[in-house]
Amino acid sequence: MKTKAKLIYKSYMTYFHTFLPVYFYGMPNGKLYCMYARYPESNPDFSEFEFVFAEHEDFIFNYQAEKILFHGATEISLQNFKKMVDQPDQRVNIIETTSEIESYADAQFFLNEKIQITGNKLAFEQT
């Protein structure tokens, strides 16, 4: 399988609702996705976790040039991106949550598998 998701940043210190790392991926469709694991509220014994896939609403990603754009217009450095996403109140749109994934490697594979081509556009396939 050819990798479509480009890892931009892996953060250990975020304001996301998890104590586990948050991964930020740039996608061929120009979107920037966040992926993280969390313990679901429905599992009070913390024996399993679920993976969350979300689109970040403040950034887009120029896949070919590997550039991050803030609000679609201003190019920002990776250092500034790291500072911005490690702040409270991130604007993200959760696309999918699943407990069928067992590892971060499987989660990246899942993310790559969920991207489909529709005409000239890539989109996240809803299940």
mmCIF file of N, CA and C in Angstrom:
data_model
loop_
_atom_site.group_PDB
_atom_site.id
_atom_site.type_symbol
_atom_site.label_atom_id
_atom_site.label_comp_id
_atom_site.label_asym_id
_atom_site.label_seq_id
_atom_site.Cartn_x
_atom_site.Cartn_y
_atom_site.Cartn_z
ATOM 1 N N MET A 1 0.834 -1.182 0.000
ATOM 2 C CA MET A 1 0.000 0.000 0.000
ATOM 3 C C MET A 1 0.878 1.244 0.000
ATOM 4 N N LYS A 2 0.576 2.166 -0.858
ATOM 5 C CA LYS A 2 1.298 3.426 -0.899
ATOM 6 C C LYS A 2 0.762 4.351 0.195
ATOM 7 N N THR A 3 1.666 4.954 0.952
ATOM 8 C CA THR A 3 1.256 5.844 2.029
ATOM 9 C C THR A 3 0.733 7.144 1.443
ATOM 10 N N LYS A 4 -0.426 7.535 1.880
ATOM 11 C CA LYS A 4 -1.028 8.795 1.452
ATOM 12 C C LYS A 4 -0.910 9.848 2.538
ATOM 13 N N ALA A 5 -1.036 9.419 3.774
ATOM 14 C CA ALA A 5 -0.969 10.337 4.902
ATOM 15 C C ALA A 5 0.490 10.634 5.233
ATOM 16 N N LYS A 6 0.832 11.927 5.279
ATOM 17 C CA LYS A 6 2.189 12.337 5.648
ATOM 18 C C LYS A 6 2.163 12.830 7.087
ATOM 19 N N LEU A 7 2.946 12.171 7.930
ATOM 20 C CA LEU A 7 3.019 12.591 9.323
ATOM 21 C C LEU A 7 3.720 13.945 9.405
ATOM 22 N N ILE A 8 3.026 14.899 9.990
ATOM 23 C CA ILE A 8 3.578 16.242 10.148
ATOM 24 C C ILE A 8 4.161 16.411 11.544
ATOM 25 N N TYR A 9 3.437 15.912 12.534
ATOM 26 C CA TYR A 9 3.829 16.169 13.921
ATOM 27 C C TYR A 9 3.171 15.146 14.834
ATOM 28 N N LYS A 10 3.913 14.723 15.835
ATOM 29 C CA LYS A 10 3.396 13.844 16.885
ATOM 30 C C LYS A 10 3.586 14.584 18.199
ATOM 31 N N SER A 11 2.489 14.902 18.856
ATOM 32 C CA SER A 11 2.544 15.709 20.063
ATOM 33 C C SER A 11 2.188 14.883 21.291
ATOM 34 N N TYR A 12 2.969 15.055 22.329
ATOM 35 C CA TYR A 12 2.693 14.386 23.596
ATOM 36 C C TYR A 12 2.017 15.309 24.600
ATOM 37 N N MET A 13 2.069 16.597 24.353
ATOM 38 C CA MET A 13 1.529 17.584 25.294
ATOM 39 C C MET A 13 0.486 18.427 24.578
ATOM 40 N N THR A 14 -0.765 17.992 24.628
ATOM 41 C CA THR A 14 -1.827 18.723 23.948
ATOM 42 C C THR A 14 -2.982 18.986 24.897
ATOM 43 N N TYR A 15 -3.941 19.743 24.409
ATOM 44 C CA TYR A 15 -5.172 19.985 25.142
ATOM 45 C C TYR A 15 -6.306 19.108 24.621
ATOM 46 N N PHE A 16 -5.979 18.140 23.779
ATOM 47 C CA PHE A 16 -6.986 17.192 23.326
ATOM 48 C C PHE A 16 -7.400 16.327 24.519
ATOM 49 N N HIS A 17 -8.551 15.714 24.431
ATOM 50 C CA HIS A 17 -9.086 14.913 25.537
ATOM 51 C C HIS A 17 -8.444 13.530 25.580
ATOM 52 N N THR A 18 -7.133 13.504 25.785
ATOM 53 C CA THR A 18 -6.391 12.265 25.873
ATOM 54 C C THR A 18 -5.061 12.513 26.566
ATOM 55 N N PHE A 19 -4.550 11.487 27.195
ATOM 56 C CA PHE A 19 -3.212 11.548 27.772
ATOM 57 C C PHE A 19 -2.206 10.888 26.834
ATOM 58 N N LEU A 20 -2.696 10.374 25.721
ATOM 59 C CA LEU A 20 -1.872 9.671 24.748
ATOM 60 C C LEU A 20 -1.465 10.631 23.627
ATOM 61 N N PRO A 21 -0.484 10.278 22.805
ATOM 62 C CA PRO A 21 -0.025 11.187 21.740
ATOM 63 C C PRO A 21 -1.113 11.504 20.713
ATOM 64 N N VAL A 22 -0.991 12.678 20.126
ATOM 65 C CA VAL A 22 -1.866 13.106 19.033
ATOM 66 C C VAL A 22 -0.994 13.231 17.790
ATOM 67 N N TYR A 23 -1.432 12.604 16.714
ATOM 68 C CA TYR A 23 -0.705 12.628 15.450
ATOM 69 C C TYR A 23 -1.423 13.578 14.494
ATOM 70 N N PHE A 24 -0.645 14.374 13.756
ATOM 71 C CA PHE A 24 -1.186 15.289 12.764
ATOM 72 C C PHE A 24 -0.669 14.860 11.394
ATOM 73 N N TYR A 25 -1.599 14.628 10.470
ATOM 74 C CA TYR A 25 -1.251 14.134 9.143
ATOM 75 C C TYR A 25 -1.722 15.111 8.074
ATOM 76 N N GLY A 26 -0.865 15.353 7.087
ATOM 77 C CA GLY A 26 -1.249 16.089 5.899
ATOM 78 C C GLY A 26 -1.701 15.100 4.848
ATOM 79 N N MET A 27 -2.765 15.441 4.140
ATOM 80 C CA MET A 27 -3.365 14.518 3.187
ATOM 81 C C MET A 27 -3.297 15.072 1.764
ATOM 82 N N PRO A 28 -3.354 14.187 0.767
ATOM 83 C CA PRO A 28 -3.303 14.628 -0.634
ATOM 84 C C PRO A 28 -4.448 15.565 -1.019
ATOM 85 N N ASN A 29 -5.561 15.514 -0.291
ATOM 86 C CA ASN A 29 -6.694 16.387 -0.612
ATOM 87 C C ASN A 29 -6.555 17.774 0.006
ATOM 88 N N GLY A 30 -5.405 18.046 0.639
ATOM 89 C CA GLY A 30 -5.160 19.360 1.215
ATOM 90 C C GLY A 30 -5.646 19.501 2.648
ATOM 91 N N LYS A 31 -6.281 18.493 3.158
ATOM 92 C CA LYS A 31 -6.781 18.559 4.526
ATOM 93 C C LYS A 31 -5.700 18.131 5.506
ATOM 94 N N LEU A 32 -5.869 18.547 6.739
ATOM 95 C CA LEU A 32 -4.960 18.177 7.795
ATOM 96 C C LEU A 32 -5.787 17.447 8.853
ATOM 97 N N TYR A 33 -5.438 16.191 9.088
ATOM 98 C CA TYR A 33 -6.184 15.354 10.016
ATOM 99 C C TYR A 33 -5.407 15.147 11.307
ATOM 100 N N CYS A 34 -6.151 15.034 12.402
ATOM 101 C CA CYS A 34 -5.611 14.668 13.709
ATOM 102 C C CYS A 34 -6.080 13.249 13.984
ATOM 103 N N MET A 35 -5.235 12.481 14.624
ATOM 104 C CA MET A 35 -5.600 11.123 14.996
ATOM 105 C C MET A 35 -5.050 10.871 16.390
ATOM 106 N N TYR A 36 -5.920 10.382 17.275
ATOM 107 C CA TYR A 36 -5.470 10.085 18.630
ATOM 108 C C TYR A 36 -6.322 8.982 19.236
ATOM 109 N N ALA A 37 -5.780 8.370 20.276
ATOM 110 C CA ALA A 37 -6.509 7.346 21.019
ATOM 111 C C ALA A 37 -6.971 7.963 22.333
ATOM 112 N N ARG A 38 -8.108 7.486 22.800
ATOM 113 C CA ARG A 38 -8.613 7.938 24.085
ATOM 114 C C ARG A 38 -9.393 6.796 24.740
ATOM 115 N N TYR A 39 -9.596 6.929 26.028
ATOM 116 C CA TYR A 39 -10.413 5.953 26.738
ATOM 117 C C TYR A 39 -11.872 6.397 26.632
ATOM 118 N N PRO A 40 -12.741 5.548 26.106
ATOM 119 C CA PRO A 40 -14.144 5.952 25.960
ATOM 120 C C PRO A 40 -14.837 6.046 27.317
ATOM 121 N N GLU A 41 -15.792 6.949 27.416
ATOM 122 C CA GLU A 41 -16.553 7.113 28.649
ATOM 123 C C GLU A 41 -17.351 5.849 28.974
ATOM 124 N N SER A 42 -17.685 5.079 27.963
ATOM 125 C CA SER A 42 -18.478 3.864 28.166
ATOM 126 C C SER A 42 -17.657 2.708 28.731
ATOM 127 N N ASN A 43 -16.347 2.921 28.933
ATOM 128 C CA ASN A 43 -15.471 1.867 29.452
ATOM 129 C C ASN A 43 -14.786 2.383 30.721
ATOM 130 N N PRO A 44 -15.463 2.334 31.861
ATOM 131 C CA PRO A 44 -14.916 2.939 33.085
ATOM 132 C C PRO A 44 -13.679 2.245 33.648
ATOM 133 N N ASP A 45 -13.395 1.003 33.236
ATOM 134 C CA ASP A 45 -12.220 0.317 33.775
ATOM 135 C C ASP A 45 -10.952 0.584 32.964
ATOM 136 N N PHE A 46 -11.034 1.395 31.922
ATOM 137 C CA PHE A 46 -9.886 1.790 31.100
ATOM 138 C C PHE A 46 -9.125 0.591 30.530
ATOM 139 N N SER A 47 -9.843 -0.442 30.139
ATOM 140 C CA SER A 47 -9.189 -1.635 29.610
ATOM 141 C C SER A 47 -9.017 -1.587 28.094
ATOM 142 N N GLU A 48 -9.742 -0.723 27.420
ATOM 143 C CA GLU A 48 -9.625 -0.574 25.967
ATOM 144 C C GLU A 48 -9.667 0.907 25.633
ATOM 145 N N PHE A 49 -9.216 1.234 24.435
ATOM 146 C CA PHE A 49 -9.354 2.609 23.994
ATOM 147 C C PHE A 49 -9.935 2.646 22.591
ATOM 148 N N GLU A 50 -10.333 3.852 22.180
ATOM 149 C CA GLU A 50 -10.869 4.054 20.844
ATOM 150 C C GLU A 50 -10.005 5.092 20.132
ATOM 151 N N PHE A 51 -9.993 5.003 18.810
ATOM 152 C CA PHE A 51 -9.249 5.972 18.008
ATOM 153 C C PHE A 51 -10.211 6.994 17.427
ATOM 154 N N VAL A 52 -9.764 8.233 17.437
ATOM 155 C CA VAL A 52 -10.553 9.353 16.926
ATOM 156 C C VAL A 52 -9.815 9.936 15.732
ATOM 157 N N PHE A 53 -10.550 10.163 14.641
ATOM 158 C CA PHE A 53 -10.014 10.794 13.432
ATOM 159 C C PHE A 53 -10.789 12.088 13.234
ATOM 160 N N ALA A 54 -10.056 13.203 13.133
ATOM 161 C CA ALA A 54 -10.708 14.500 13.021
ATOM 162 C C ALA A 54 -9.989 15.375 12.000
ATOM 163 N N GLU A 55 -10.747 16.230 11.366
ATOM 164 C CA GLU A 55 -10.179 17.213 10.440
ATOM 165 C C GLU A 55 -9.940 18.503 11.212
ATOM 166 N N HIS A 56 -8.727 19.057 11.074
ATOM 167 C CA HIS A 56 -8.432 20.335 11.729
ATOM 168 C C HIS A 56 -8.990 21.443 10.851
ATOM 169 N N GLU A 57 -9.776 22.336 11.434
ATOM 170 C CA GLU A 57 -10.468 23.362 10.667
ATOM 171 C C GLU A 57 -9.642 24.615 10.404
ATOM 172 N N ASP A 58 -8.506 24.770 11.067
ATOM 173 C CA ASP A 58 -7.713 25.992 10.904
ATOM 174 C C ASP A 58 -6.559 25.868 9.920
ATOM 175 N N PHE A 59 -6.256 24.644 9.490
ATOM 176 C CA PHE A 59 -5.077 24.441 8.651
ATOM 177 C C PHE A 59 -5.423 23.632 7.410
ATOM 178 N N ILE A 60 -4.679 23.901 6.352
ATOM 179 C CA ILE A 60 -4.688 23.029 5.180
ATOM 180 C C ILE A 60 -3.235 22.668 4.889
ATOM 181 N N PHE A 61 -3.067 21.658 4.040
ATOM 182 C CA PHE A 61 -1.727 21.147 3.779
ATOM 183 C C PHE A 61 -1.505 21.065 2.284
ATOM 184 N N ASN A 62 -0.453 21.762 1.807
ATOM 185 C CA ASN A 62 -0.046 21.650 0.407
ATOM 186 C C ASN A 62 0.797 20.388 0.320
ATOM 187 N N TYR A 63 0.201 19.318 -0.175
ATOM 188 C CA TYR A 63 0.805 17.994 -0.155
ATOM 189 C C TYR A 63 2.092 17.921 -0.975
ATOM 190 N N GLN A 64 2.083 18.495 -2.174
ATOM 191 C CA GLN A 64 3.256 18.427 -3.050
ATOM 192 C C GLN A 64 4.426 19.235 -2.484
ATOM 193 N N ALA A 65 4.147 20.429 -1.998
ATOM 194 C CA ALA A 65 5.200 21.294 -1.464
ATOM 195 C C ALA A 65 5.483 21.026 0.013
ATOM 196 N N GLU A 66 4.641 20.217 0.651
ATOM 197 C CA GLU A 66 4.743 19.913 2.081
ATOM 198 C C GLU A 66 4.764 21.193 2.916
ATOM 199 N N LYS A 67 3.795 22.066 2.650
ATOM 200 C CA LYS A 67 3.663 23.335 3.367
ATOM 201 C C LYS A 67 2.342 23.350 4.131
ATOM 202 N N ILE A 68 2.377 23.948 5.311
ATOM 203 C CA ILE A 68 1.192 24.097 6.140
ATOM 204 C C ILE A 68 0.689 25.523 5.983
ATOM 205 N N LEU A 69 -0.619 25.654 5.745
ATOM 206 C CA LEU A 69 -1.225 26.969 5.577
ATOM 207 C C LEU A 69 -2.263 27.184 6.674
ATOM 208 N N PHE A 70 -2.192 28.347 7.300
ATOM 209 C CA PHE A 70 -3.132 28.725 8.344
ATOM 210 C C PHE A 70 -4.282 29.477 7.697
ATOM 211 N N HIS A 71 -5.497 29.032 7.948
ATOM 212 C CA HIS A 71 -6.710 29.603 7.340
ATOM 213 C C HIS A 71 -6.611 29.669 5.818
ATOM 214 N N GLY A 72 -5.884 28.741 5.248
ATOM 215 C CA GLY A 72 -5.820 28.600 3.804
ATOM 216 C C GLY A 72 -5.015 29.649 3.071
ATOM 217 N N ALA A 73 -4.370 30.567 3.790
ATOM 218 C CA ALA A 73 -3.682 31.645 3.089
ATOM 219 C C ALA A 73 -2.243 31.866 3.562
ATOM 220 N N THR A 74 -2.009 31.796 4.844
ATOM 221 C CA THR A 74 -0.715 32.147 5.398
ATOM 222 C C THR A 74 0.124 30.900 5.647
ATOM 223 N N GLU A 75 1.257 30.821 4.983
ATOM 224 C CA GLU A 75 2.163 29.697 5.208
ATOM 225 C C GLU A 75 2.838 29.872 6.567
ATOM 226 N N ILE A 76 2.884 28.769 7.316
ATOM 227 C CA ILE A 76 3.528 28.833 8.624
ATOM 228 C C ILE A 76 4.602 27.749 8.720
ATOM 229 N N SER A 77 5.566 27.984 9.565
ATOM 230 C CA SER A 77 6.644 27.024 9.754
ATOM 231 C C SER A 77 6.154 25.864 10.622
ATOM 232 N N LEU A 78 6.894 24.779 10.597
ATOM 233 C CA LEU A 78 6.556 23.631 11.424
ATOM 234 C C LEU A 78 6.622 24.012 12.905
ATOM 235 N N GLN A 79 7.594 24.821 13.292
ATOM 236 C CA GLN A 79 7.709 25.263 14.688
ATOM 237 C C GLN A 79 6.478 26.032 15.128
ATOM 238 N N ASN A 80 5.993 26.952 14.287
ATOM 239 C CA ASN A 80 4.793 27.716 14.630
ATOM 240 C C ASN A 80 3.559 26.818 14.654
ATOM 241 N N PHE A 81 3.495 25.859 13.734
ATOM 242 C CA PHE A 81 2.391 24.908 13.727
ATOM 243 C C PHE A 81 2.349 24.143 15.055
ATOM 244 N N LYS A 82 3.498 23.665 15.496
ATOM 245 C CA LYS A 82 3.577 22.916 16.754
ATOM 246 C C LYS A 82 3.065 23.759 17.925
ATOM 247 N N LYS A 83 3.467 25.015 17.965
ATOM 248 C CA LYS A 83 3.010 25.895 19.044
ATOM 249 C C LYS A 83 1.502 26.118 18.979
ATOM 250 N N MET A 84 0.986 26.263 17.774
ATOM 251 C CA MET A 84 -0.440 26.566 17.607
ATOM 252 C C MET A 84 -1.337 25.373 17.952
ATOM 253 N N VAL A 85 -0.930 24.164 17.593
ATOM 254 C CA VAL A 85 -1.798 23.009 17.857
ATOM 255 C C VAL A 85 -1.655 22.488 19.284
ATOM 256 N N ASP A 86 -0.666 22.963 20.013
ATOM 257 C CA ASP A 86 -0.520 22.561 21.403
ATOM 258 C C ASP A 86 -1.134 23.596 22.346
ATOM 259 N N GLN A 87 -2.142 24.284 21.868
ATOM 260 C CA GLN A 87 -2.885 25.272 22.646
ATOM 261 C C GLN A 87 -4.306 24.773 22.886
ATOM 262 N N PRO A 88 -5.016 25.362 23.874
ATOM 263 C CA PRO A 88 -6.409 24.943 24.113
ATOM 264 C C PRO A 88 -7.338 25.362 22.977
ATOM 265 N N ASP A 89 -8.505 24.751 22.976
ATOM 266 C CA ASP A 89 -9.602 25.105 22.064
ATOM 267 C C ASP A 89 -9.269 24.913 20.587
ATOM 268 N N GLN A 90 -8.760 23.751 20.250
ATOM 269 C CA GLN A 90 -8.498 23.433 18.851
ATOM 270 C C GLN A 90 -9.827 23.251 18.116
ATOM 271 N N ARG A 91 -9.902 23.797 16.925
ATOM 272 C CA ARG A 91 -11.115 23.676 16.111
ATOM 273 C C ARG A 91 -10.966 22.454 15.213
ATOM 274 N N VAL A 92 -11.562 21.347 15.641
ATOM 275 C CA VAL A 92 -11.503 20.116 14.876
ATOM 276 C C VAL A 92 -12.911 19.574 14.677
ATOM 277 N N ASN A 93 -13.082 18.883 13.574
ATOM 278 C CA ASN A 93 -14.343 18.243 13.239
ATOM 279 C C ASN A 93 -14.107 16.735 13.274
ATOM 280 N N ILE A 94 -14.662 16.052 14.279
ATOM 281 C CA ILE A 94 -14.477 14.603 14.384
ATOM 282 C C ILE A 94 -15.214 13.927 13.234
ATOM 283 N N ILE A 95 -14.460 13.133 12.478
ATOM 284 C CA ILE A 95 -15.003 12.442 11.316
ATOM 285 C C ILE A 95 -15.435 11.033 11.677
ATOM 286 N N GLU A 96 -14.602 10.368 12.460
ATOM 287 C CA GLU A 96 -14.915 8.987 12.805
ATOM 288 C C GLU A 96 -14.243 8.606 14.112
ATOM 289 N N THR A 97 -14.946 7.791 14.873
ATOM 290 C CA THR A 97 -14.425 7.209 16.104
ATOM 291 C C THR A 97 -14.647 5.712 16.015
ATOM 292 N N THR A 98 -13.598 4.942 16.318
ATOM 293 C CA THR A 98 -13.726 3.493 16.223
ATOM 294 C C THR A 98 -12.935 2.807 17.327
ATOM 295 N N SER A 99 -13.486 1.717 17.816
ATOM 296 C CA SER A 99 -12.780 0.899 18.807
ATOM 297 C C SER A 99 -12.288 -0.405 18.189
ATOM 298 N N GLU A 100 -12.353 -0.497 16.862
ATOM 299 C CA GLU A 100 -11.937 -1.700 16.154
ATOM 300 C C GLU A 100 -10.446 -1.714 15.820
ATOM 301 N N ILE A 101 -9.722 -0.683 16.208
ATOM 302 C CA ILE A 101 -8.302 -0.562 15.912
ATOM 303 C C ILE A 101 -7.516 -0.815 17.186
ATOM 304 N N GLU A 102 -6.394 -1.527 17.064
ATOM 305 C CA GLU A 102 -5.647 -1.925 18.251
ATOM 306 C C GLU A 102 -4.306 -1.228 18.431
ATOM 307 N N SER A 103 -3.829 -0.497 17.411
ATOM 308 C CA SER A 103 -2.522 0.149 17.540
ATOM 309 C C SER A 103 -2.464 1.407 16.676
ATOM 310 N N TYR A 104 -1.470 2.233 16.933
ATOM 311 C CA TYR A 104 -1.280 3.440 16.118
ATOM 312 C C TYR A 104 -0.904 3.080 14.683
ATOM 313 N N ALA A 105 -0.153 2.012 14.484
ATOM 314 C CA ALA A 105 0.195 1.568 13.127
ATOM 315 C C ALA A 105 -1.063 1.164 12.372
ATOM 316 N N ASP A 106 -1.950 0.441 13.029
ATOM 317 C CA ASP A 106 -3.221 0.068 12.409
ATOM 318 C C ASP A 106 -4.075 1.299 12.134
ATOM 319 N N ALA A 107 -3.989 2.284 13.005
ATOM 320 C CA ALA A 107 -4.760 3.514 12.817
ATOM 321 C C ALA A 107 -4.289 4.272 11.576
ATOM 322 N N GLN A 108 -2.967 4.327 11.341
ATOM 323 C CA GLN A 108 -2.474 4.991 10.130
ATOM 324 C C GLN A 108 -2.907 4.211 8.892
ATOM 325 N N PHE A 109 -2.840 2.900 8.960
ATOM 326 C CA PHE A 109 -3.310 2.069 7.852
ATOM 327 C C PHE A 109 -4.794 2.342 7.593
ATOM 328 N N PHE A 110 -5.577 2.427 8.655
ATOM 329 C CA PHE A 110 -7.009 2.720 8.565
ATOM 330 C C PHE A 110 -7.229 4.077 7.887
ATOM 331 N N LEU A 111 -6.450 5.081 8.288
ATOM 332 C CA LEU A 111 -6.571 6.411 7.692
ATOM 333 C C LEU A 111 -6.275 6.364 6.201
ATOM 334 N N ASN A 112 -5.214 5.675 5.799
ATOM 335 C CA ASN A 112 -4.882 5.553 4.383
ATOM 336 C C ASN A 112 -5.960 4.798 3.613
ATOM 337 N N GLU A 113 -6.528 3.775 4.213
ATOM 338 C CA GLU A 113 -7.571 2.986 3.549
ATOM 339 C C GLU A 113 -8.864 3.760 3.373
ATOM 340 N N LYS A 114 -9.137 4.695 4.280
ATOM 341 C CA LYS A 114 -10.396 5.434 4.238
ATOM 342 C C LYS A 114 -10.409 6.555 3.210
ATOM 343 N N ILE A 115 -9.254 6.891 2.682
ATOM 344 C CA ILE A 115 -9.209 7.948 1.673
ATOM 345 C C ILE A 115 -9.587 7.342 0.333
ATOM 346 N N GLN A 116 -10.555 7.937 -0.294
ATOM 347 C CA GLN A 116 -10.998 7.446 -1.597
ATOM 348 C C GLN A 116 -10.946 8.580 -2.615
ATOM 349 N N ILE A 117 -10.798 8.211 -3.863
ATOM 350 C CA ILE A 117 -10.788 9.217 -4.932
ATOM 351 C C ILE A 117 -12.193 9.327 -5.501
ATOM 352 N N THR A 118 -12.714 10.553 -5.532
ATOM 353 C CA THR A 118 -14.009 10.825 -6.140
ATOM 354 C C THR A 118 -13.796 11.918 -7.175
ATOM 355 N N GLY A 119 -13.758 11.531 -8.438
ATOM 356 C CA GLY A 119 -13.413 12.487 -9.494
ATOM 357 C C GLY A 119 -11.977 12.912 -9.327
ATOM 358 N N ASN A 120 -11.732 14.200 -9.227
ATOM 359 C CA ASN A 120 -10.392 14.732 -9.005
ATOM 360 C C ASN A 120 -10.113 14.994 -7.537
ATOM 361 N N LYS A 121 -11.094 14.734 -6.674
ATOM 362 C CA LYS A 121 -10.946 15.036 -5.269
ATOM 363 C C LYS A 121 -10.748 13.783 -4.449
ATOM 364 N N LEU A 122 -10.069 13.940 -3.337
ATOM 365 C CA LEU A 122 -9.969 12.873 -2.340
ATOM 366 C C LEU A 122 -10.906 13.243 -1.208
ATOM 367 N N ALA A 123 -11.549 12.259 -0.641
ATOM 368 C CA ALA A 123 -12.488 12.528 0.456
ATOM 369 C C ALA A 123 -12.408 11.424 1.476
ATOM 370 N N PHE A 124 -12.814 11.744 2.687
ATOM 371 C CA PHE A 124 -12.867 10.731 3.730
ATOM 372 C C PHE A 124 -14.137 9.940 3.534
ATOM 373 N N GLU A 125 -13.987 8.641 3.375
ATOM 374 C CA GLU A 125 -15.124 7.769 3.107
ATOM 375 C C GLU A 125 -15.851 7.491 4.409
ATOM 376 N N GLN A 126 -17.126 7.800 4.469
ATOM 377 C CA GLN A 126 -17.931 7.541 5.659
ATOM 378 C C GLN A 126 -18.392 6.089 5.667
ATOM 379 N N THR A 127 -18.306 5.438 6.822
ATOM 380 C CA THR A 127 -18.754 4.051 6.940
ATOM 381 C C THR A 127 -20.043 3.974 7.694
#
